[in-house]
Short mmCIF file of C-alpha atoms in Angstrom, two decimals:
data_model
loop_
_atom_site.label_atom_id
_atom_site.label_comp_id
_atom_site.label_asym_id
_atom_site.label_seq_id
_atom_site.Cartn_x
_atom_site.Cartn_y
_atom_site.Cartn_z
CA UNK A 1327 14.71 20.60 -15.09
CA UNK A 1328 10.96 21.17 -14.75
CA UNK A 1329 8.30 21.93 -17.22
CA UNK A 1330 6.89 25.43 -16.75
CA UNK A 1331 3.58 26.34 -18.47
CA UNK A 1332 4.25 28.54 -21.48
CA UNK A 1333 8.02 28.12 -21.38
CA UNK A 1334 9.74 25.84 -23.95
CA UNK A 1335 11.51 22.90 -22.37
CA UNK A 1336 15.18 22.41 -23.18
CA UNK A 1337 15.96 18.72 -23.20
CA UNK A 1338 19.54 17.80 -22.41
CA UNK A 1339 21.06 14.73 -24.01
CA UNK A 1340 21.54 11.86 -21.51
CA UNK A 1341 24.49 9.63 -22.00
CA UNK A 1342 23.26 6.05 -22.71
CA UNK A 1343 25.39 4.45 -19.96
CA UNK A 1344 24.21 6.87 -17.28
CA UNK A 1345 20.64 6.60 -18.48
CA UNK A 1346 20.64 2.78 -18.43
CA UNK A 1347 22.19 2.63 -14.98
CA UNK A 1348 19.71 5.11 -13.51
CA UNK A 1349 16.58 3.78 -15.21
CA UNK A 1350 17.25 0.09 -15.70
CA UNK A 1351 19.49 -0.81 -12.78
CA UNK A 1352 18.41 1.59 -10.02
CA UNK A 1353 14.78 2.44 -10.74
CA UNK A 1354 13.37 -0.56 -12.54
CA UNK A 1355 15.77 -3.15 -11.10
CA UNK A 1356 15.85 -2.05 -7.44
CA UNK A 1357 13.44 0.75 -6.49
CA UNK A 1358 10.26 -0.41 -8.23
CA UNK A 1359 10.23 -4.03 -6.96
CA UNK A 1360 11.18 -2.89 -3.44
CA UNK A 1361 8.51 -0.19 -3.31
CA UNK A 1362 5.88 -2.52 -4.73
CA UNK A 1363 6.67 -5.13 -2.10
CA UNK A 1364 7.25 -2.87 0.92
CA UNK A 1365 5.32 0.39 0.48
CA UNK A 1366 1.75 -0.49 -0.37
CA UNK A 1367 -0.37 2.57 0.30
CA UNK A 1368 2.45 5.10 -0.05
CA UNK A 1369 4.58 7.04 2.43
CA UNK A 1370 7.84 6.22 4.18
CA UNK A 1371 8.67 3.77 6.98
CA UNK A 1372 11.03 6.40 8.39
CA UNK A 1373 8.06 8.57 9.41
CA UNK A 1374 6.97 12.03 8.39
CA UNK A 1375 10.21 13.81 9.35
CA UNK A 1376 12.73 12.01 7.19
CA UNK A 1377 10.06 10.63 4.89
CA UNK A 1378 9.39 14.07 3.41
CA UNK A 1379 12.79 13.71 1.67
CA UNK A 1380 11.01 11.52 -0.89
CA UNK A 1381 10.05 14.81 -2.51
CA UNK A 1382 13.46 14.73 -4.16
CA UNK A 1383 12.69 11.32 -5.65
CA UNK A 1384 9.42 12.67 -7.01
CA UNK A 1385 11.41 15.59 -8.48
CA UNK A 1386 13.65 13.13 -10.28
CA UNK A 1387 10.57 11.43 -11.75
CA UNK A 1388 9.43 14.82 -13.09
CA UNK A 1389 12.89 15.61 -14.54
CA UNK A 1390 13.04 12.21 -16.24
CA UNK A 1391 9.63 12.69 -17.87
CA UNK A 1392 10.54 16.20 -18.99
CA UNK A 1393 13.75 14.95 -20.67
CA UNK A 1394 12.64 11.58 -22.01
CA UNK A 1395 8.85 11.64 -22.14
CA UNK A 1396 8.63 8.50 -19.99
CA UNK A 1397 6.75 8.50 -16.68
CA UNK A 1398 8.76 6.67 -14.02
CA UNK A 1399 6.21 7.80 -11.42
CA UNK A 1400 3.66 5.31 -12.75
CA UNK A 1401 6.06 2.36 -12.72
CA UNK A 1402 5.21 1.89 -9.03
CA UNK A 1403 1.88 2.38 -7.28
CA UNK A 1404 3.75 3.99 -4.40
CA UNK A 1405 3.93 7.45 -6.03
CA UNK A 1406 0.22 7.99 -6.54
CA UNK A 1407 -0.56 6.36 -3.19
CA UNK A 1408 1.84 8.75 -1.43
CA UNK A 1409 -0.36 11.63 -2.52
CA UNK A 1410 -3.29 10.02 -0.70
CA UNK A 1411 -1.26 9.03 2.36
CA UNK A 1412 0.18 12.48 2.81
CA UNK A 1413 -3.07 14.44 2.77
CA UNK A 1414 -4.27 12.15 5.59
CA UNK A 1415 -1.04 12.71 7.56
CA UNK A 1416 -1.92 16.40 7.79
CA UNK A 1417 -4.08 17.26 10.80
CA UNK A 1418 -7.39 19.14 10.35
CA UNK A 1419 -5.98 22.58 11.19
CA UNK A 1420 -3.65 22.11 8.18
CA UNK A 1421 -0.64 23.47 10.08
CA UNK A 1422 1.21 20.28 11.09
CA UNK A 1423 1.74 16.67 10.13
CA UNK A 1424 1.51 13.46 12.14
CA UNK A 1425 4.81 13.48 14.11
CA UNK A 1426 5.80 9.85 13.48
CA UNK A 1427 9.45 8.80 13.50
CA UNK A 1428 12.48 11.04 14.13
CA UNK A 1429 11.89 14.79 13.73
CA UNK A 1430 15.38 16.26 14.02
CA UNK A 1431 14.78 19.55 12.19
CA UNK A 1432 11.59 20.46 14.05
CA UNK A 1433 10.21 18.21 16.77
CA UNK A 1434 6.66 19.64 16.54
CA UNK A 1435 5.87 18.40 13.01
CA UNK A 1436 4.88 21.93 11.95
CA UNK A 1437 3.79 22.16 8.31
CA UNK A 1438 6.80 23.52 6.40
CA UNK A 1439 8.00 24.36 2.90
CA UNK A 1440 9.26 20.78 2.46
CA UNK A 1441 5.75 19.42 3.04
CA UNK A 1442 4.34 21.95 0.58
CA UNK A 1443 6.92 20.87 -1.99
CA UNK A 1444 6.19 17.17 -1.35
CA UNK A 1445 2.52 17.71 -2.30
CA UNK A 1446 3.37 20.04 -5.21
CA UNK A 1447 5.70 17.44 -6.71
CA UNK A 1448 2.96 14.80 -6.53
CA UNK A 1449 0.30 17.13 -7.91
CA UNK A 1450 2.61 17.86 -10.88
CA UNK A 1451 3.09 14.15 -11.51
CA UNK A 1452 -0.68 13.43 -11.34
CA UNK A 1453 -2.36 16.75 -12.27
CA UNK A 1454 -5.61 15.10 -13.36
CA UNK A 1455 -6.03 12.89 -10.30
CA UNK A 1456 -9.12 13.84 -8.25
CA UNK A 1457 -7.05 13.81 -5.04
CA UNK A 1458 -4.54 16.23 -6.66
CA UNK A 1459 -7.34 18.79 -7.04
CA UNK A 1460 -8.27 18.56 -3.38
CA UNK A 1461 -4.58 18.65 -2.44
CA UNK A 1462 -4.29 21.95 -4.30
CA UNK A 1463 -7.09 23.32 -2.14
CA UNK A 1464 -5.42 21.94 0.99
CA UNK A 1465 -2.21 23.82 0.13
CA UNK A 1466 -4.14 27.06 -0.49
CA UNK A 1467 -5.82 26.77 2.92
CA UNK A 1468 -2.78 25.50 4.85
CA UNK A 1469 -0.49 27.46 7.16
CA UNK A 1470 2.06 27.56 4.32
CA UNK A 1471 0.12 29.18 1.48
CA UNK A 1472 3.40 29.94 -0.24
CA UNK A 1473 7.03 29.06 0.38
CA UNK A 1474 8.47 30.93 3.34
CA UNK A 1475 12.16 30.18 2.83
CA UNK A 1476 14.12 31.98 0.09
CA UNK A 1477 15.80 28.81 -1.10
CA UNK A 1478 12.36 27.20 -1.69
CA UNK A 1479 10.67 30.07 -3.56
CA UNK A 1480 11.58 28.63 -6.99
CA UNK A 1481 9.36 25.61 -6.35
CA UNK A 1482 6.20 27.75 -6.13
CA UNK A 1483 7.18 29.24 -9.52
CA UNK A 1484 7.91 25.85 -11.08
CA UNK A 1485 4.61 24.35 -9.99
CA UNK A 1486 2.38 27.41 -10.36
CA UNK A 1487 -0.95 26.71 -12.10
CA UNK A 1488 -0.61 22.92 -12.18
CA UNK A 1489 -3.98 21.19 -11.79
CA UNK A 1490 -7.40 22.36 -10.71
CA UNK A 1491 -8.85 22.82 -7.22
CA UNK A 1492 -11.64 20.78 -5.65
CA UNK A 1493 -13.27 20.79 -2.21
CA UNK A 1494 -11.53 18.87 0.57
CA UNK A 1495 -14.89 17.19 1.24
CA UNK A 1496 -14.31 15.11 -1.90
CA UNK A 1497 -11.56 13.25 0.00
CA UNK A 1498 -12.26 10.11 2.02
CA UNK A 1499 -12.10 10.50 5.79
CA UNK A 1500 -10.25 7.22 6.47
CA UNK A 1501 -7.04 5.87 5.01
CA UNK A 1502 -4.89 2.75 5.53
CA UNK A 1503 -1.28 2.63 4.38
CA UNK A 1504 -0.26 -0.99 5.12
CA UNK A 1505 3.31 -0.61 3.83
CA UNK A 1506 4.13 1.87 6.61
CA UNK A 1507 1.59 0.46 9.07
CA UNK A 1508 -0.56 3.55 9.53
CA UNK A 1509 -4.30 4.11 9.81
CA UNK A 1510 -5.71 7.65 9.70
CA UNK A 1511 -9.28 8.70 10.42
CA UNK A 1512 -11.02 12.05 10.77
CA UNK A 1513 -14.59 13.02 11.50
CA UNK A 1514 -14.71 15.51 8.58
CA UNK A 1515 -12.53 17.78 6.45
CA UNK A 1516 -13.16 21.03 8.32
CA UNK A 1517 -10.52 22.52 10.62
CA UNK A 1518 -12.54 21.67 13.73
CA UNK A 1519 -12.65 17.97 12.96
CA UNK A 1520 -11.35 15.16 15.12
CA UNK A 1521 -8.31 13.24 13.75
CA UNK A 1522 -7.00 9.90 14.95
CA UNK A 1523 -3.90 7.88 14.01
CA UNK A 1524 -3.07 4.24 14.87
CA UNK A 1525 0.28 2.61 14.09
CA UNK A 1526 0.69 -1.14 13.44
CA UNK A 1527 3.04 -2.46 10.80
CA UNK A 1528 6.74 -2.75 9.85
CA UNK A 1529 9.42 -1.44 12.25
CA UNK A 1530 12.37 -1.69 9.92
CA UNK A 1531 14.05 1.72 9.59
CA UNK A 1532 16.55 3.50 11.83
CA UNK A 1533 14.48 6.70 11.99
CA UNK A 1534 11.34 4.79 13.02
CA UNK A 1535 10.24 4.54 16.67
CA UNK A 1536 9.13 1.91 19.15
CA UNK A 1537 5.51 2.97 18.66
CA UNK A 1538 3.73 -0.14 17.36
CA UNK A 1539 0.18 -0.02 18.70
CA UNK A 1540 0.30 3.68 19.55
CA UNK A 1541 -2.57 6.13 19.21
CA UNK A 1542 -2.69 9.88 18.57
CA UNK A 1543 -5.74 12.14 18.84
CA UNK A 1544 -6.07 15.74 17.56
CA UNK A 1545 -8.92 18.25 17.77
CA UNK A 1546 -7.98 21.93 17.52
CA UNK A 1547 -4.60 20.83 18.93
CA UNK A 1548 -3.03 17.74 20.44
CA UNK A 1549 -4.97 15.85 23.07
CA UNK A 1550 -2.93 12.63 22.86
CA UNK A 1551 0.35 12.79 20.98
CA UNK A 1552 3.87 11.56 20.42
CA UNK A 1553 5.83 13.08 23.34
CA UNK A 1554 8.64 14.02 20.96
CA UNK A 1555 6.55 17.07 20.08
CA UNK A 1556 7.62 18.49 23.44
CA UNK A 1557 11.25 17.36 23.20
CA UNK A 1558 14.38 19.26 22.30
CA UNK A 1559 15.69 16.59 19.93
CA UNK A 1560 12.60 14.97 18.40
CA UNK A 1561 14.57 11.71 18.52
CA UNK A 1562 13.27 9.77 21.56
CA UNK A 1563 12.41 6.42 20.09
CA UNK A 1564 11.59 4.51 23.28
CA UNK A 1565 8.17 3.11 24.07
CA UNK A 1566 8.01 5.56 27.02
CA UNK A 1567 7.32 8.39 24.59
CA UNK A 1568 4.33 6.76 22.87
CA UNK A 1569 0.80 5.68 23.71
CA UNK A 1570 1.41 1.97 24.01
CA UNK A 1571 1.06 -0.55 26.79
CA UNK A 1572 4.49 -0.38 28.39
CA UNK A 1573 5.87 -3.69 29.60
CA UNK A 1574 8.55 -3.77 32.29
CA UNK A 1575 10.50 -6.42 34.12
CA UNK A 1576 13.02 -6.06 36.97
CA UNK A 1577 12.71 -2.31 36.75
CA UNK A 1578 13.56 -2.10 33.03
CA UNK A 1579 11.26 -1.39 30.09
CA UNK A 1580 10.95 -4.21 27.58
CA UNK A 1581 11.85 -2.72 24.20
CA UNK A 1582 10.18 -3.17 20.89
CA UNK A 1583 12.61 -4.72 18.43
CA UNK A 1584 13.62 -3.42 15.00
CA UNK A 1585 13.30 -5.56 11.88
CA UNK A 1586 9.92 -6.83 12.99
CA UNK A 1587 6.44 -6.43 11.51
CA UNK A 1588 3.27 -5.98 13.49
CA UNK A 1589 -0.02 -6.28 11.67
CA UNK A 1590 -3.49 -4.92 11.34
CA UNK A 1591 -5.85 -7.84 11.82
CA UNK A 1592 -9.22 -6.07 11.64
CA UNK A 1593 -10.40 -2.99 9.80
CA UNK A 1594 -14.05 -2.20 9.21
CA UNK A 1595 -15.70 1.05 8.19
CA UNK A 1596 -19.37 1.70 8.78
CA UNK A 1597 -21.83 4.56 9.14
CA UNK A 1598 -20.43 6.56 12.05
CA UNK A 1599 -17.67 4.13 13.09
CA UNK A 1600 -14.29 2.70 12.21
CA UNK A 1601 -13.13 -0.56 13.86
CA UNK A 1602 -9.43 -1.29 13.96
CA UNK A 1603 -7.53 -4.11 15.71
CA UNK A 1604 -3.77 -4.71 15.66
CA UNK A 1605 -1.46 -7.48 16.73
CA UNK A 1606 1.85 -5.97 17.92
CA UNK A 1607 3.22 -9.16 19.46
CA UNK A 1608 5.91 -9.44 16.71
CA UNK A 1609 7.35 -6.07 17.84
CA UNK A 1610 8.67 -7.85 20.95
CA UNK A 1611 10.30 -10.63 18.90
CA UNK A 1612 9.48 -13.65 21.03
CA UNK A 1613 10.59 -12.03 24.27
CA UNK A 1614 9.90 -14.67 26.91
CA UNK A 1615 8.13 -12.17 29.07
CA UNK A 1616 5.68 -11.13 26.35
CA UNK A 1617 3.09 -13.65 25.22
CA UNK A 1618 0.35 -11.54 23.70
CA UNK A 1619 -0.17 -7.87 23.03
CA UNK A 1620 -3.37 -7.01 21.19
CA UNK A 1621 -5.71 -4.74 23.15
CA UNK A 1622 -5.31 -7.79 25.35
CA UNK A 1623 -2.06 -8.28 27.24
CA UNK A 1624 -0.64 -11.54 28.51
CA UNK A 1625 2.76 -11.35 30.15
CA UNK A 1626 4.67 -13.57 32.55
CA UNK A 1627 4.84 -13.12 36.29
CA UNK A 1628 7.37 -10.62 37.51
CA UNK A 1629 6.40 -8.06 34.85
CA UNK A 1630 4.25 -4.94 35.04
CA UNK A 1631 1.89 -3.63 32.40
CA UNK A 1632 1.32 0.13 32.02
CA UNK A 1633 -1.33 1.53 29.72
CA UNK A 1634 0.08 4.93 28.85
CA UNK A 1635 -1.10 7.99 26.94
CA UNK A 1636 1.28 10.93 26.28
CA UNK A 1637 -0.50 14.29 26.52
CA UNK A 1638 0.52 17.96 26.10
CA UNK A 1639 -0.98 18.99 29.45
CA UNK A 1640 -1.32 17.27 32.82
CA UNK A 1641 -4.35 14.99 32.97
CA UNK A 1642 -6.80 15.63 35.82
CA UNK A 1643 -7.49 12.29 37.53
CA UNK A 1644 -10.77 11.44 39.25
CA UNK A 1645 -11.16 7.82 40.33
CA UNK A 1646 -10.89 5.60 37.27
CA UNK A 1647 -11.16 8.53 34.85
CA UNK A 1648 -8.84 11.26 33.62
CA UNK A 1649 -9.49 14.41 31.61
CA UNK A 1650 -7.05 16.15 29.28
CA UNK A 1651 -8.06 19.73 28.47
CA UNK A 1652 -6.12 21.51 25.70
CA UNK A 1653 -6.78 23.92 22.81
CA UNK A 1654 -10.35 24.52 23.92
CA UNK A 1655 -11.27 20.82 23.88
CA UNK A 1656 -11.25 17.93 26.34
CA UNK A 1657 -10.44 14.25 26.09
CA UNK A 1658 -11.98 12.06 28.79
CA UNK A 1659 -10.38 8.68 29.41
CA UNK A 1660 -12.64 6.25 31.32
CA UNK A 1661 -11.22 2.89 32.39
CA UNK A 1662 -13.55 -0.08 32.76
CA UNK A 1663 -10.85 -2.79 32.92
CA UNK A 1664 -8.68 -3.65 34.79
CA UNK A 1665 -10.58 -2.45 37.81
CA UNK A 1666 -7.51 -2.38 40.08
CA UNK A 1667 -5.10 -0.44 37.84
CA UNK A 1668 -3.19 2.36 39.60
CA UNK A 1669 -3.60 5.65 37.74
CA UNK A 1670 -0.93 8.37 37.87
CA UNK A 1671 0.70 11.06 35.79
CA UNK A 1672 4.34 11.49 34.77
CA UNK A 1673 6.02 14.78 33.73
CA UNK A 1674 8.28 14.47 30.69
CA UNK A 1675 9.99 17.70 31.76
CA UNK A 1676 11.69 15.67 34.50
CA UNK A 1677 13.95 14.37 31.73
CA UNK A 1678 16.72 16.45 30.16
CA UNK A 1679 15.44 16.15 26.56
CA UNK A 1680 11.90 17.42 27.21
CA UNK A 1681 10.55 20.92 27.78
CA UNK A 1682 7.04 19.80 28.65
CA UNK A 1683 4.37 17.17 28.19
CA UNK A 1684 2.89 14.54 30.47
CA UNK A 1685 1.96 10.88 30.39
CA UNK A 1686 -1.13 9.24 31.87
CA UNK A 1687 -0.09 5.87 33.32
CA UNK A 1688 -2.31 3.03 34.49
CA UNK A 1689 -0.31 0.14 35.91
CA UNK A 1690 -1.13 -3.44 36.87
CA UNK A 1691 0.91 -6.52 37.63
CA UNK A 1692 1.78 -8.92 34.83
CA UNK A 1693 -0.57 -11.70 33.92
CA UNK A 1694 -3.53 -12.23 31.59
CA UNK A 1695 -5.04 -8.72 31.53
CA UNK A 1696 -7.68 -6.89 29.49
CA UNK A 1697 -7.51 -3.12 29.10
CA UNK A 1698 -10.85 -1.52 28.19
CA UNK A 1699 -11.18 2.23 27.98
CA UNK A 1700 -13.61 4.69 26.49
CA UNK A 1701 -12.05 7.87 25.10
CA UNK A 1702 -14.56 10.64 24.42
CA UNK A 1703 -14.15 14.25 23.29
CA UNK A 1704 -15.93 17.30 24.66
CA UNK A 1705 -18.31 15.31 26.89
CA UNK A 1706 -19.74 13.50 23.86
CA UNK A 1707 -20.37 10.33 25.87
CA UNK A 1708 -23.47 11.00 27.99
CA UNK A 1709 -23.27 7.67 29.79
CA UNK A 1710 -20.66 4.90 29.88
CA UNK A 1711 -21.53 1.58 31.55
CA UNK A 1712 -19.91 -1.86 31.55
CA UNK A 1713 -21.65 -4.56 29.55
CA UNK A 1714 -20.36 -7.85 30.89
CA UNK A 1715 -16.67 -8.42 31.49
CA UNK A 1716 -15.56 -7.52 27.95
CA UNK A 1717 -18.04 -4.92 26.75
CA UNK A 1718 -19.31 -1.40 27.20
CA UNK A 1719 -22.47 0.54 26.40
CA UNK A 1720 -22.10 4.20 25.45
CA UNK A 1721 -24.87 6.72 24.76
CA UNK A 1722 -23.91 9.72 22.64
CA UNK A 1723 -25.74 12.33 20.58
CA UNK A 1724 -29.06 10.49 20.71
CA UNK A 1725 -27.46 7.12 19.84
CA UNK A 1726 -26.60 4.08 21.86
CA UNK A 1727 -23.78 1.65 21.07
CA UNK A 1728 -22.79 -1.55 22.79
CA UNK A 1729 -19.45 -3.08 21.89
CA UNK A 1730 -18.56 -6.54 23.14
CA UNK A 1731 -15.01 -7.70 22.43
CA UNK A 1732 -13.98 -11.30 22.02
CA UNK A 1733 -11.94 -12.04 25.08
CA UNK A 1734 -9.15 -14.08 23.57
CA UNK A 1735 -9.27 -13.50 19.84
CA UNK A 1736 -9.54 -10.55 17.46
CA UNK A 1737 -13.07 -9.38 16.81
CA UNK A 1738 -16.09 -7.81 18.43
CA UNK A 1739 -19.83 -7.34 18.11
CA UNK A 1740 -21.26 -3.85 17.66
CA UNK A 1741 -24.93 -3.10 18.42
CA UNK A 1742 -25.62 0.45 17.20
CA UNK A 1743 -29.14 1.75 17.81
CA UNK A 1744 -30.38 -1.82 17.90
CA UNK A 1745 -28.65 -2.99 14.70
CA UNK A 1746 -26.02 -5.70 15.28
CA UNK A 1747 -22.80 -5.98 13.28
CA UNK A 1748 -20.09 -8.62 13.63
CA UNK A 1749 -16.64 -7.07 13.46
CA UNK A 1750 -14.53 -10.02 12.39
CA UNK A 1751 -10.79 -10.59 12.05
CA UNK A 1752 -10.58 -9.31 8.46
CA UNK A 1753 -9.13 -6.16 6.93
CA UNK A 1754 -11.45 -4.33 4.51
CA UNK A 1755 -10.18 -2.14 1.71
CA UNK A 1756 -11.16 1.48 2.32
CA UNK A 1757 -12.60 3.67 -0.40
CA UNK A 1758 -10.31 6.39 -1.71
#
């Protein structure tokens, strides 16, 4: 049952026993405390494929309010936060979502009726929220302006006319959802913007992947992605499909372990920059071969370390640099450290589950290593030069930035156009 503007609402009578079990036992006794503890910042730890099923939970909240007058949606902060998390999970072209976790129905993460319904349900629950107004605009400008499947058409009717519209520019460009371990950042809210995603947090669900520490980059299309986008199943969970530092011993990949929690240890937002640092050591659950993984890698002898970046097209390698050109844009990857890493490419199509996609690999022997790269889009970095053993100076768009990382601990120093900022091991709250 949904409330439709201008149509009287028929309220069924709920049996007291059923009502008490649903509200008191299941929602208030189990769901609310679990969501408050585990899902700060909204979303689902199962990823964006199976996580979109939470739309049915939001629908139950709406039905309960329509029949009882009580808002269960506000009993947990997860509901409102999920509205914010989801708009940031949608890439700038508004035609796909971040492809995190299993994507069995559609491996590409294409924006679909279910995603439209997910946002509509949340907009209905919080029609006066400023983000709801911008989300309405997002839906109107998305690749799914109305439901495309016959069985979903009723939801457009049920939610028609709910809330106002507001410009997307009223939304923040950065978002952190600690409960699902995701950071999203975009350069702007136009369709040509650059979008970046970093994963570092709980790995506790069966539909989640071994992707702690991974990075995705989008501009007009994928430049660095989750290789499952090019798979037949959308279910490859291994580290080999994600942009992490792959650790191997005796010819076998060291797996990330479920029921572990990595952490974001630094998050700082400033004018023109976002600094993020993550500790993904827990994902390896005290494996004797893995001592430290944190933009810095320390592993025992007999292992190999491979810095890898899945890409939709084959990278063009030149010395210590590689260029990925796709969708009219280019991503240049320049390695400063380790100097002796062997750079190569791997074709995912060589495996039976993949129809395409490549991986840029840079491999070194195990030990106490530091990986330092500069990733720049569309030749934005005019010059890139090393600054000591742990730093780099980059000139771009009339600006100059020098970043010097602490060698053994989280943190860095940023000098941007002569102004120095200490980027410490703290996590700042981001503005909504």
